[in-house]
């Protein structure tokens, strides 16, 4: 059985007694029913939280860009304008829904939904904490790459179905960009899979530690380069500046979603902001130690042994700390993504493809081979462990 | 019961998508339905506990093949009308000897396949609760031990395709004779 949110609850006796009580009341085995309810609640929580994060992403984007350009940014709705995203959402819903007369109705309708579907399906494996992961699939990273490629199909269909030159060009650019950058991204992820010895997020995160020197980003020089390649690649895959060519407003009006109005456009925007959160979370989990918390606080051993707090509370506190660790790393990366957008100018199309195929892909391949050699020669020890051995050897000699 | 619900859902998506592909007049729509059908197939793999295969199905077909097909359809323009500018039907009519023989051959092959599947299904004992186990390690081990020849051959084939694509797409520098 996979490690899921249900298996986290199953380890406690209190939970078991609830299940047996329910079984007595209903007269049937209530295990699957309880599992279903837990999954449903967790799904609603994750979806609601991440949709809010996506909405707040638009607010953060405007506020941070205002900061970088010495402006005020939104400051009218709510304290510091923080409710601006709700006002924007209401505006989106109340707008007239226009479908161009010569648009391809079916694909026009499903394109925003495909984008949303591709992003939402990735939530299933996003490792918020060791317990609060919807399901820790054995092929977690691979699954994530697979379902997130649906976003590319959605963008392409959105561009094609609008029956407009700008949309068409934007959609073509979007699809070609996404499938091109999937190559260096996958190769960099593969380097980490090689180090961790597994494709599930649980394996990858638990192979790292809580402190920066135990993270994969500082494991060896190759992983550091892989981190940078992956970060550039996911910027391109989420169509963020400097790679926002699919919606280059100076040349393509607004790219693939030119003809979309109201909530259809809102879906594209929301999907983009949620995808940025997801890919930042993936980078944090793969390279920055994910949800690890120091001193065994995450597993609850510290609280249980030193303060004698019951297991269910100690582990609950640990899970909250883990979620905090994961989310703060992810949001720090989110800030960097927005920062880059308002700092760097947009690339040209041919430069974009050159960067991907002539620079990032060979570098990622080189990295993969480098990581494999490192694993072979140093038996998976990090550069700090090797330095420690060196220092220890000297100390022993004296 | 949960397994069965998932199986029925996946099967309905697969079959419905496949039928919609066949009966759709619009090539672009057919491609979208094909995506749904391939997704259903991934779901079928998942219900059979083949998690790696399901994820591969998503990566290869949803991410690669369908986008490639969409590109091909878009760049070639698809079939706008079945009649060319002289009023002659471009798509040959169905129902001549060629189509009948092709359909007959296809029917024979499919009936053999169906027969084989049904024969096994009838003989198969009632399935109990299948134990979940990871397939990734086993697949990896088999790929570099028993099936290393197939693995290497397919990687050489893919490398050849990559080089070929690069050669075809390379800009040709025309020599200046002057």
XYZ file of C-alpha atoms in Angstrom:
576
model
C 0.000 0.000 0.000
C 1.175 3.487 -0.751
C 1.895 5.965 1.958
C -1.197 8.163 2.012
C -2.926 10.582 4.306
C -5.134 7.696 5.417
C -2.172 5.540 6.412
C -0.926 8.457 8.525
C -4.159 8.430 10.513
C -4.274 4.638 10.664
C -1.163 4.519 12.883
C -3.034 6.002 15.861
C -5.135 3.920 18.273
C -7.651 6.725 18.667
C -8.389 6.580 14.975
C -8.724 2.794 15.078
C -11.291 3.015 17.885
C -13.322 5.521 15.843
C -13.276 3.134 12.897
C -14.388 0.166 15.013
C -17.176 2.262 16.608
C -18.403 3.284 13.181
C -18.245 -0.320 12.034
C -20.432 -1.353 14.992
C -22.960 1.394 14.251
C -23.230 0.770 10.523
C -22.877 -2.977 10.854
C -20.296 -3.119 8.090
C -16.570 -2.600 7.748
C -16.237 1.183 7.869
C -12.532 1.320 6.920
C -13.121 2.199 3.267
C -15.860 4.662 4.173
C -13.588 6.479 6.602
C -10.743 6.415 4.067
C -13.064 7.913 1.457
C -14.207 10.661 3.831
C -10.618 11.505 4.778
C -9.583 11.658 1.143
C -12.575 13.833 0.277
C -11.904 16.262 3.124
C -8.194 16.402 2.307
C -8.951 17.000 -1.370
C -11.308 19.857 -0.536
C -8.764 21.377 1.847
C -5.876 21.132 -0.621
C -7.936 22.439 -3.519
C -9.338 25.326 -1.502
C -5.965 26.246 -0.060
C -4.176 26.129 -3.384
C -6.918 28.029 -5.213
C -6.530 30.725 -2.558
C -2.771 30.632 -3.035
C -3.336 30.993 -6.773
C -5.627 33.967 -6.166
C -3.225 35.531 -3.703
C -0.503 34.916 -6.297
C -2.050 37.584 -8.519
C -2.094 39.939 -5.538
C 1.507 39.086 -4.637
C 2.550 39.598 -8.223
C 1.038 43.076 -8.345
C 2.291 44.055 -4.919
C 5.842 42.823 -5.467
C 6.041 44.349 -8.926
C 4.837 47.614 -7.405
C 7.555 47.310 -4.781
C 10.218 46.719 -7.411
C 9.014 49.698 -9.432
C 8.539 51.989 -6.398
C 4.757 52.116 -6.696
C 1.992 51.383 -4.202
C 0.205 48.525 -5.935
C -3.376 47.563 -5.065
C -4.336 49.255 -1.798
C -8.083 49.921 -1.887
C -9.902 46.633 -1.184
C -9.341 45.385 2.355
C -6.240 46.014 4.471
C -3.224 46.619 2.178
C -5.506 45.706 -0.724
C -5.288 42.026 0.161
C -8.891 41.328 -0.863
C -8.172 42.612 -4.372
C -8.082 39.053 -5.731
C -11.620 38.393 -4.481
C -12.840 41.569 -6.180
C -11.071 40.453 -9.363
C -12.711 37.030 -9.084
C -16.181 38.529 -8.704
C -15.503 40.766 -11.686
C -14.422 37.740 -13.745
C -17.554 35.784 -12.871
C -19.891 38.670 -13.670
C -18.335 39.482 -17.033
C -20.155 38.532 -20.208
C -19.033 35.182 -21.533
C -18.174 35.747 -25.180
C -17.423 32.907 -27.558
C -16.157 34.162 -30.931
C -18.524 33.258 -33.761
C -15.951 31.289 -35.733
C -14.342 29.708 -32.710
C -14.238 25.947 -32.396
C -16.878 25.672 -29.655
C -15.922 22.327 -28.145
C -12.194 22.943 -27.861
C -12.798 26.564 -26.853
C -14.849 25.321 -23.923
C -12.547 22.591 -22.734
C -9.165 24.319 -23.190
C -9.271 26.248 -19.872
C -10.583 23.146 -18.134
C -7.694 21.051 -19.462
C -5.257 23.598 -18.026
C -6.997 23.445 -14.654
C -7.182 19.640 -14.770
C -3.486 19.298 -15.509
C -2.558 21.510 -12.571
C -5.089 20.077 -10.119
C -4.066 16.493 -10.851
C -0.564 17.336 -9.643
C -1.899 18.210 -6.168
C -2.373 14.496 -5.538
C 1.359 13.915 -5.068
C 2.467 17.291 -3.728
C 4.336 16.511 -0.468
C 3.094 19.070 2.064
C 4.333 16.951 4.959
C 5.170 13.328 5.675
C 1.546 12.650 6.653
C -0.366 15.280 4.741
C 0.393 14.024 1.247
C -2.691 12.914 -0.619
C -0.839 9.890 -1.895
C 2.861 9.205 -2.011
C 2.933 7.336 -5.322
C 5.946 5.194 -6.139
C 6.141 7.017 -9.449
C 5.280 10.398 -7.906
C 7.660 12.634 -9.859
C 6.991 10.801 -13.100
C 3.228 11.077 -12.575
C 3.608 14.794 -11.934
C 5.516 15.303 -15.187
C 2.850 13.306 -17.016
C -0.250 15.096 -15.815
C 1.295 18.545 -15.970
C 1.846 18.043 -19.694
C -1.933 18.388 -20.040
C -1.429 22.109 -19.476
C 0.456 22.231 -22.759
C -2.469 20.615 -24.575
C -4.849 23.105 -22.939
C -2.758 26.101 -24.006
C -2.403 24.784 -27.531
C -6.122 24.076 -27.908
C -6.958 27.468 -26.421
C -4.796 29.119 -29.045
C -6.107 27.009 -31.889
C -9.812 27.183 -31.082
C -9.944 30.971 -30.754
C -9.565 31.363 -34.522
C -7.341 34.378 -34.147
C -3.802 34.918 -35.428
C -2.484 36.120 -32.096
C -3.999 33.248 -30.171
C -2.750 30.749 -32.719
C 0.815 32.026 -32.531
C 0.648 32.111 -28.755
C -0.696 28.566 -28.560
C 1.972 27.253 -30.938
C 4.711 28.959 -28.975
C 3.271 27.683 -25.716
C 3.068 24.062 -26.798
C 6.500 24.004 -28.446
C 8.059 25.731 -25.452
C 6.488 23.359 -22.953
C 7.460 20.170 -24.761
C 10.975 21.470 -25.437
C 11.702 22.474 -21.869
C 10.337 19.182 -20.600
C 13.611 17.591 -21.764
C 16.083 19.517 -19.531
C 13.566 19.535 -16.664
C 13.132 15.768 -16.788
C 16.886 15.196 -17.077
C 17.591 17.363 -14.019
C 14.872 15.591 -12.048
C 16.417 12.286 -13.133
C 19.713 13.303 -11.527
C 17.906 13.706 -8.206
C 16.039 10.423 -8.671
C 19.449 8.826 -9.149
C 20.743 10.278 -5.877
C 17.653 9.457 -3.837
C 17.127 6.006 -5.342
C 13.401 6.402 -5.888
C 10.776 8.371 -7.743
C 8.353 8.929 -4.875
C 8.456 12.285 -3.145
C 8.627 10.537 0.216
C 11.859 8.751 -0.725
C 13.406 11.877 -2.213
C 12.564 14.127 0.725
C 13.596 11.638 3.401
C 16.938 11.185 1.616
C 17.664 14.798 2.505
C 18.001 16.414 5.897
C 16.675 19.518 7.570
C 19.871 21.569 7.373
C 21.061 23.217 4.148
C 24.197 21.074 3.903
C 21.989 17.968 3.801
C 19.896 19.305 0.924
C 20.390 17.933 -2.549
C 21.091 21.390 -3.930
C 24.395 21.458 -2.014
C 25.042 17.709 -2.258
C 27.623 18.011 -5.004
C 28.486 20.502 -7.771
C 26.383 18.664 -10.352
C 23.184 18.893 -8.340
C 23.761 22.601 -7.847
C 23.863 23.067 -11.610
C 20.854 20.737 -11.954
C 18.952 22.953 -9.528
C 19.592 26.023 -11.668
C 18.723 24.178 -14.893
C 15.513 22.874 -13.323
C 14.540 26.302 -12.068
C 15.073 27.894 -15.499
C 13.183 25.011 -17.076
C 10.145 25.295 -14.836
C 10.038 29.050 -15.433
C 9.708 28.235 -19.118
C 7.218 25.424 -18.540
C 4.895 27.667 -16.569
C 5.228 30.424 -19.193
C 6.637 32.879 -16.709
C 8.789 35.809 -17.705
C 11.426 35.924 -19.122
C 9.830 33.027 -21.021
C 6.278 34.380 -21.300
C 6.394 34.311 -25.094
C 3.002 32.555 -25.428
C 1.342 35.641 -23.988
C 3.855 38.265 -25.095
C 1.621 41.300 -24.814
C 3.874 43.565 -26.858
C 3.592 41.357 -29.942
C 0.628 38.978 -29.527
C -1.986 41.146 -27.719
C -2.183 38.597 -24.910
C -1.304 35.364 -26.647
C -3.310 32.196 -26.363
C -5.994 33.687 -24.101
C -6.660 36.797 -26.207
C -10.210 35.719 -27.081
C -11.145 34.328 -23.696
C -13.365 36.402 -21.439
C -14.587 36.245 -17.897
C -14.024 33.086 -15.930
C -12.545 31.200 -18.886
C -9.664 33.639 -18.844
C -9.743 33.425 -15.051
C -9.189 29.671 -15.279
C -6.092 30.163 -17.437
C -4.719 32.763 -15.029
C -5.545 30.719 -11.939
C -4.041 27.586 -13.490
C -0.845 29.501 -14.220
C -0.490 30.822 -10.681
C -1.309 27.457 -9.125
C 1.171 25.767 -11.450
C 3.870 28.179 -10.329
C 3.144 27.162 -6.733
C 3.225 23.476 -7.672
C 6.526 23.650 -9.540
C 8.077 25.755 -6.764
C 6.921 23.072 -4.339
C 8.475 20.382 -6.527
C 11.785 22.253 -6.691
C 11.654 22.739 -2.907
C 10.957 19.040 -2.346
C 13.616 17.845 -4.778
C 16.435 20.219 -3.912
C 15.694 22.221 -0.769
C 14.901 19.442 1.659
C 11.123 19.613 1.250
C 9.238 19.274 4.492
C 12.179 18.276 6.696
C 12.244 19.863 10.152
C 15.353 19.727 12.408
C 15.720 18.027 15.831
C 13.216 15.277 15.024
C 10.374 17.733 15.563
C 8.665 16.573 12.371
C 8.378 12.966 13.534
C 7.329 14.094 17.002
C 10.119 12.134 18.729
C 11.489 15.231 20.494
C 8.130 16.244 21.966
C 7.261 12.676 22.878
C 10.522 11.827 24.648
C 11.401 15.125 26.306
C 7.979 16.588 27.072
C 5.960 13.328 27.224
C 3.200 14.584 24.978
C 0.909 11.849 23.607
C 1.858 10.571 20.161
C -1.181 11.905 18.318
C -0.574 15.499 19.472
C 3.197 15.380 19.088
C 2.889 14.054 15.573
C 0.177 16.580 14.779
C 2.468 19.427 15.846
C 5.239 17.812 13.810
C 3.016 17.698 10.724
C 2.125 21.375 11.132
C 5.822 22.264 11.397
C 6.541 20.184 8.307
C 3.786 21.929 6.357
C 5.233 25.243 7.516
C 8.722 24.234 6.382
C 7.504 23.106 2.964
C 5.241 26.098 2.367
C 7.819 28.670 3.463
C 10.449 27.195 1.111
C 7.892 27.109 -1.692
C 6.773 30.685 -1.124
C 10.398 31.863 -1.029
C 10.851 30.329 -4.480
C 7.532 31.880 -5.542
C 8.944 35.261 -4.567
C 12.045 34.599 -6.675
C 9.850 33.676 -9.650
C 7.948 36.954 -9.397
C 11.176 38.870 -8.789
C 12.691 37.406 -11.965
C 9.596 38.312 -13.944
C 9.884 41.990 -13.044
C 13.647 42.104 -13.517
C 14.535 40.374 -16.763
C 13.360 41.314 -20.266
C 11.585 38.750 -22.442
C 13.584 36.424 -24.658
C 13.151 36.124 -28.410
C 11.627 32.896 -29.773
C 14.802 31.627 -31.427
C 16.852 32.550 -28.362
C 14.390 30.568 -26.253
C 14.840 27.438 -28.362
C 18.608 27.937 -28.533
C 18.770 28.221 -24.766
C 16.795 25.018 -24.371
C 18.360 22.749 -26.966
C 21.912 24.064 -27.237
C 22.612 24.966 -23.625
C 20.224 23.550 -21.040
C 19.772 20.078 -22.550
C 23.515 19.327 -22.958
C 24.198 20.755 -19.498
C 21.452 18.599 -18.004
C 22.812 15.501 -19.772
C 26.323 16.273 -18.534
C 24.911 16.691 -15.039
C 23.137 13.359 -15.167
C 26.356 11.576 -16.127
C 28.247 13.591 -13.505
C 25.804 12.615 -10.781
C 26.026 8.964 -11.797
C 29.833 9.094 -11.640
C 29.688 10.856 -8.263
C 27.413 8.156 -6.916
C 29.759 5.498 -8.258
C 33.035 6.933 -6.957
C 31.947 8.466 -3.661
C 29.172 5.996 -2.782
C 26.534 8.701 -2.523
C 28.354 10.809 0.044
C 27.842 14.537 -0.182
C 30.718 16.953 -0.664
C 30.427 17.985 3.007
C 30.782 14.408 4.202
C 33.904 14.036 2.061
C 35.334 17.274 3.455
C 34.478 16.056 6.939
C 36.419 12.834 6.329
C 39.350 14.903 5.082
C 39.272 17.136 8.157
C 38.726 14.155 10.447
C 41.698 12.365 8.909
C 43.937 15.357 9.588
C 42.636 15.661 13.112
C 43.341 11.989 13.765
C 46.876 12.330 12.393
C 47.878 15.089 14.744
C -15.983 -2.178 -4.904
C -13.812 0.920 -5.243
C -11.604 -0.914 -7.742
C -14.645 -1.821 -9.778
C -15.941 1.753 -9.827
C -12.548 2.956 -11.039
C -12.413 0.200 -13.645
C -15.883 1.013 -14.982
C -15.082 4.732 -15.118
C -11.823 4.126 -16.986
C -13.453 1.649 -19.335
C -16.303 4.047 -20.129
C -13.849 6.883 -20.801
C -11.704 4.630 -22.986
C -14.564 3.214 -25.028
C -16.507 6.473 -25.201
C -13.431 8.364 -26.295
C -12.571 5.758 -28.900
C -16.109 5.772 -30.318
C -16.132 9.562 -30.358
C -12.840 9.545 -32.285
C -14.376 7.313 -34.918
C -17.670 9.156 -35.241
C -16.299 12.687 -35.051
C -16.202 14.648 -38.305
C -13.762 17.236 -37.056
C -10.149 16.073 -36.994
C -9.234 18.399 -34.143
C -12.139 17.152 -32.027
C -11.148 13.580 -32.797
C -7.712 14.363 -31.416
C -9.230 15.695 -28.188
C -11.397 12.586 -27.850
C -8.300 10.487 -28.460
C -6.697 12.248 -25.515
C -9.665 11.235 -23.348
C -9.434 7.655 -24.586
C -5.689 7.477 -23.841
C -6.388 8.854 -20.383
C -8.904 6.082 -19.871
C -6.268 3.539 -20.866
C -3.944 5.034 -18.249
C -6.752 4.587 -15.738
C -7.112 0.938 -16.778
C -3.400 0.402 -16.184
C -3.748 2.044 -12.788
C -6.585 -0.295 -11.805
C -4.311 -3.215 -12.762
C -1.674 -1.922 -10.286
C 0.694 -1.041 -13.127
C 1.487 2.405 -11.764
C 4.642 2.958 -13.798
C 2.900 1.970 -17.021
C 0.013 4.351 -16.246
C 2.371 7.261 -15.656
C 4.306 6.393 -18.822
C 1.051 6.331 -20.761
C 0.327 9.867 -19.530
C 3.836 11.168 -20.270
C 4.178 9.610 -23.700
C 0.675 9.918 -25.098
C -0.919 12.892 -23.364
C 2.274 14.915 -23.299
C 3.955 13.902 -26.510
C 1.887 12.103 -29.086
C -1.334 14.099 -28.814
C 0.505 17.439 -28.980
C 2.464 16.138 -31.958
C -0.784 15.114 -33.683
C -2.360 18.479 -32.928
C 0.672 20.211 -34.421
C 0.582 18.017 -37.507
C -3.133 18.618 -38.032
C -2.779 22.345 -37.516
C 0.226 22.770 -39.802
C -1.293 20.693 -42.590
C -4.635 22.453 -42.185
C -6.686 19.290 -41.782
C -9.403 18.369 -44.292
C -11.553 21.422 -44.855
C -13.905 20.023 -47.500
C -14.141 16.732 -49.295
C -14.543 18.409 -52.701
C -11.704 20.173 -54.487
C -12.047 23.328 -56.556
C -13.138 21.406 -59.659
C -16.008 19.769 -57.817
C -14.328 16.372 -57.753
C -14.545 14.357 -54.563
C -11.062 14.147 -53.063
C -11.786 11.413 -50.548
C -12.389 8.146 -52.396
C -15.780 6.590 -51.814
C -16.125 3.657 -49.493
C -17.489 0.332 -50.584
C -15.125 -0.806 -53.339
C -13.176 -4.050 -53.385
C -10.143 -2.505 -51.686
C -12.031 -1.239 -48.634
C -13.988 -4.468 -48.270
C -10.853 -6.599 -48.305
C -9.105 -4.297 -45.800
C -12.123 -4.346 -43.499
C -12.413 -8.123 -43.793
C -8.758 -8.580 -42.851
C -9.133 -6.214 -39.892
C -12.250 -8.071 -38.733
C -10.420 -11.421 -38.851
C -7.481 -10.051 -36.828
C -9.737 -8.396 -34.258
C -11.879 -11.498 -33.863
C -8.750 -13.570 -33.198
C -7.626 -11.083 -30.559
C -11.093 -10.998 -28.987
C -11.295 -14.784 -28.995
C -7.960 -15.046 -27.253
C -8.962 -12.491 -24.598
C -12.381 -14.040 -23.971
C -10.980 -17.553 -23.745
C -8.597 -16.465 -20.973
C -11.267 -14.422 -19.235
C -13.590 -17.401 -19.036
C -10.868 -19.602 -17.579
C -9.613 -17.004 -15.087
C -10.559 -17.605 -11.455
C -12.414 -14.929 -9.531
C -9.965 -12.183 -8.655
C -9.338 -11.590 -4.978
C -7.882 -8.494 -3.413
C -4.650 -7.907 -5.288
C -1.675 -7.043 -3.139
C -0.209 -3.716 -4.102
C 3.443 -3.759 -4.963
C 5.716 -1.333 -6.692
C 6.613 -2.191 -10.268
C 9.320 0.411 -10.819
C 12.248 -1.493 -9.319
C 11.281 -4.726 -11.061
C 10.939 -2.975 -14.405
C 14.284 -1.246 -13.955
C 15.983 -4.497 -13.000
C 14.512 -6.367 -15.947
C 15.406 -3.610 -18.402
C 19.118 -3.783 -17.644
C 19.312 -7.562 -17.184
C 16.981 -9.783 -19.228
C 15.832 -7.211 -21.760
C 19.034 -5.225 -22.141
C 19.225 -5.946 -25.894
C 15.744 -4.556 -26.560
C 16.510 -1.599 -24.322
C 19.739 -0.755 -26.138
C 18.219 -1.303 -29.581
C 15.335 1.031 -28.846
C 17.680 3.672 -27.468
C 19.795 3.452 -30.629
C 16.598 3.778 -32.689
C 15.584 6.873 -30.731
C 19.076 8.347 -31.051
C 18.881 7.776 -34.805
C 15.505 9.515 -34.913
C 16.922 12.440 -32.937
C 19.910 12.834 -35.243
C 17.680 12.445 -38.297
C 15.322 15.152 -37.061
C 18.261 17.469 -36.421
C 19.632 16.812 -39.914
C 16.255 17.442 -41.565
C 15.608 20.596 -39.573
C 19.088 22.021 -40.132
C 19.128 25.212 -42.205
C 20.818 24.641 -45.550
C 23.559 27.098 -46.367
C 23.428 27.798 -50.080
C 26.882 28.393 -51.496
C 27.459 31.712 -53.165
C 28.811 31.023 -56.620
C 29.559 34.647 -57.354
